[in-house]
Coordinates of C-alpha atoms and ligand atoms in Angstrom, one line a residue:
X1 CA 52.8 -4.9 10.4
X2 CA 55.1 -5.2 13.5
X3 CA 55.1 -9.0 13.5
X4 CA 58.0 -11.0 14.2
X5 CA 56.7 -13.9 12.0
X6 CA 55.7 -11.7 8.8
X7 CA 59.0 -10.5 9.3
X8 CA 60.6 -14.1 9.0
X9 CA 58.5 -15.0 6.6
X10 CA 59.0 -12.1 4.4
X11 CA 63.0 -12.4 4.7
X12 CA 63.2 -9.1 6.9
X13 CA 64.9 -10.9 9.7
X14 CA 66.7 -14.1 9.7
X15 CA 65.6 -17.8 11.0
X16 CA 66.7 -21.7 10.4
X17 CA 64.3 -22.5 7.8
X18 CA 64.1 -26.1 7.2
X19 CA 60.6 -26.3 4.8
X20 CA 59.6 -23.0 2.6
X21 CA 57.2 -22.7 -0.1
X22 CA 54.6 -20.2 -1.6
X23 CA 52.3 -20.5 1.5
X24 CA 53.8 -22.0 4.1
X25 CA 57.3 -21.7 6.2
X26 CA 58.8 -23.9 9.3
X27 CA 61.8 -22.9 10.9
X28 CA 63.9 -23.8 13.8
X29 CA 62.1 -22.3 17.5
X30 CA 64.8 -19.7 18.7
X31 CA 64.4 -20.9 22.0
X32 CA 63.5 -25.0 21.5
X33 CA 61.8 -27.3 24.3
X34 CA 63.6 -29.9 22.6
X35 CA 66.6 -29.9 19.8
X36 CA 64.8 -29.7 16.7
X37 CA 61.6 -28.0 17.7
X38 CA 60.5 -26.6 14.1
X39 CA 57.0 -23.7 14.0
X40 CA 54.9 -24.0 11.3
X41 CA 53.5 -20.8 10.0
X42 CA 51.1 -19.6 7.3
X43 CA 53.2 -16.9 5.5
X44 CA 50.0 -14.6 5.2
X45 CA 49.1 -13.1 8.9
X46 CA 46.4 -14.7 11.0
X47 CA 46.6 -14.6 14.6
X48 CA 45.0 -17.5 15.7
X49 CA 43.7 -20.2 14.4
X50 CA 39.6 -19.3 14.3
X51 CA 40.6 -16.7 11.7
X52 CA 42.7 -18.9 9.5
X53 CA 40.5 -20.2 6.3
X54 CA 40.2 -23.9 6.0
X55 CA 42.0 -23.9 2.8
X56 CA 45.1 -22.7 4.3
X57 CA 44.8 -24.7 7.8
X58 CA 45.0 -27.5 5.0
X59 CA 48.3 -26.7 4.0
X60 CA 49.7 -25.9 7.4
X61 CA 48.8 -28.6 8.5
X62 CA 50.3 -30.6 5.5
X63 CA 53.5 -29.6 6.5
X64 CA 53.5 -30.1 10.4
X65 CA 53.1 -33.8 9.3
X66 CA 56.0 -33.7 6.4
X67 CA 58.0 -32.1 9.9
X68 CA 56.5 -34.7 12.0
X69 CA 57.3 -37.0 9.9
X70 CA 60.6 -35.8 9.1
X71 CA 61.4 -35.4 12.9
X72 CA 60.7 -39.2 13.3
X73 CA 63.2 -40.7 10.6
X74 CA 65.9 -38.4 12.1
X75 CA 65.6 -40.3 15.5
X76 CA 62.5 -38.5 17.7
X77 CA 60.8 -41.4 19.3
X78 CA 57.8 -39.1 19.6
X79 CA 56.6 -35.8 18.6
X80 CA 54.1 -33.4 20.3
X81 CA 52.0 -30.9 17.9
X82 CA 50.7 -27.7 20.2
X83 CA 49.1 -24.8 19.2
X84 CA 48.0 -21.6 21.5
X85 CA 45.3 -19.8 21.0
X86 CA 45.5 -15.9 22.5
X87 CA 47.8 -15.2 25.9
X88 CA 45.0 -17.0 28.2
X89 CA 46.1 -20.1 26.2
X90 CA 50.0 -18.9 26.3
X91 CA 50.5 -17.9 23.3
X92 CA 53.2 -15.3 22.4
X93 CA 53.6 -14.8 19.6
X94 CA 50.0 -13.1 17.9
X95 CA 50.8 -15.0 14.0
X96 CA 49.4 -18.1 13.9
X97 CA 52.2 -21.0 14.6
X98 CA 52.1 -24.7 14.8
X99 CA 54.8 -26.5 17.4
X100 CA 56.1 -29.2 16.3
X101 CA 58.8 -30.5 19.1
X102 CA 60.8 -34.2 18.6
X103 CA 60.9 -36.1 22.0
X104 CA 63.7 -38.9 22.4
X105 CA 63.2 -40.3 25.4
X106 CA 60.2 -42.6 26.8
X107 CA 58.0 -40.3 28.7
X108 CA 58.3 -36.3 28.3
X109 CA 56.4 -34.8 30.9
X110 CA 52.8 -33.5 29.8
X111 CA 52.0 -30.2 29.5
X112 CA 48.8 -29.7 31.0
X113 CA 47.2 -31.8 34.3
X114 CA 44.4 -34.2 33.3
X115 CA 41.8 -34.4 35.4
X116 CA 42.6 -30.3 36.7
X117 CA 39.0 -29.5 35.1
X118 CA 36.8 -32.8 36.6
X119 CA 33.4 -31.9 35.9
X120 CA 31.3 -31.8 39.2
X121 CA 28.0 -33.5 37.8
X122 CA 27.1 -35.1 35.1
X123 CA 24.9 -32.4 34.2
X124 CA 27.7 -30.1 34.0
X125 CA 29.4 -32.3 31.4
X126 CA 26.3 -32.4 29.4
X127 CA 26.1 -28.4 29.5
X128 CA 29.7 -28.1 28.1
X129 CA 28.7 -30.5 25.4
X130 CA 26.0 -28.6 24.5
X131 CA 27.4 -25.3 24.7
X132 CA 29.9 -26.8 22.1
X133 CA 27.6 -28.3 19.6
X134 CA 25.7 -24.8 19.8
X135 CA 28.4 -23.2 19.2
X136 CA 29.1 -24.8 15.5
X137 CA 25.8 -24.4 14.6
X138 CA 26.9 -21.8 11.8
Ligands
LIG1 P1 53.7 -19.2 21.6 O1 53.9 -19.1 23.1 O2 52.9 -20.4 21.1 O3 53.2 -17.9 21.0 O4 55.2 -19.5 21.0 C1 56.0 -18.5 20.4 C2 57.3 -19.2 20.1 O5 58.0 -18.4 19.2 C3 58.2 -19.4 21.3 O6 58.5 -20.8 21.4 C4 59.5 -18.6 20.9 O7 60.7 -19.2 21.3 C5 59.4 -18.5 19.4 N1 60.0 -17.4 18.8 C6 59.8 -16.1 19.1 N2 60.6 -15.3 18.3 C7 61.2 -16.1 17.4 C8 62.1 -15.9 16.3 N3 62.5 -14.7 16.0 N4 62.6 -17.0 15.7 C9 62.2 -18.2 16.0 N5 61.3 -18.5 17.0 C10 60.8 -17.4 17.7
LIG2 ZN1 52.2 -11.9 11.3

């Protein structure tokens, strides 16, 4: 498959690996937001998150904490966690990928503007709430 992140994570092409094992890889973002800014990828191709099984989200996830975590003792005062669904979300990249990006100062700007989708009426708010609770309904 012609994907950049199989490709890392089957060795074909180099990265900054900074967490590996039989499931999961991080590595260093080739172009960072911040210094440090580590992805988190399953090793096994998914391209977004709907189509990754629960039993492997539970690992990813696992280790975007260990790099949150790891990001804080080595002097982030904060760390953002993002994750992009398709290109309507932004996302890039079509292998599933966790950012994890250290912030050091006091306030890094937010990426998305609260309030942009104010619901109109009540009633609106109500139908998006129940358009989501339909939808898990299996
Ligand atoms: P997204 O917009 O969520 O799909 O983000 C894709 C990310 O992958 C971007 O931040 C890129 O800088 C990063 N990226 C693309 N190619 C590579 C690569 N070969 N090694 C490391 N990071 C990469
Ligand atoms: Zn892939």
């Amino acid at each position: 498959m012609n994907c950049v992140f199989c490709k890392i994570a089957q060795g074909q092409i180099p990265a900054v690996a900074v967490y590996e094992d039989a499931e999961v890889m991080a590595f260093l973002d080739v172009n960072p937001i911040e210094k440090g800014h580590v992805l988190v990828v399953p090793r096994q191709h998914y391209e977004v998150i709907m189509d990754a099984p629960e039993a492997v989200l539970q690992q990813v996830t696992c280790v975007v904490r260990k790099v949150a975590c790891a990001l804080m003792k080595s002097g982030a005062t904060g760390v953002n966690v993002q994750q992009n669904n398709y290109p309507a979300a932004g996302q890039v990249v079509p292998h599933l990928h966790f950012h994890v990006i250290p912030r050091y100062g006091q306030d890094a700007p937010r990426s998305w503007a609260s309030g942009a989708g104010r619901y109109a009426f009540d009633a609106e708010r109500d139908l998006y709430a129940q358009r989501i609770k339909e939808g898990m309904k299996p």
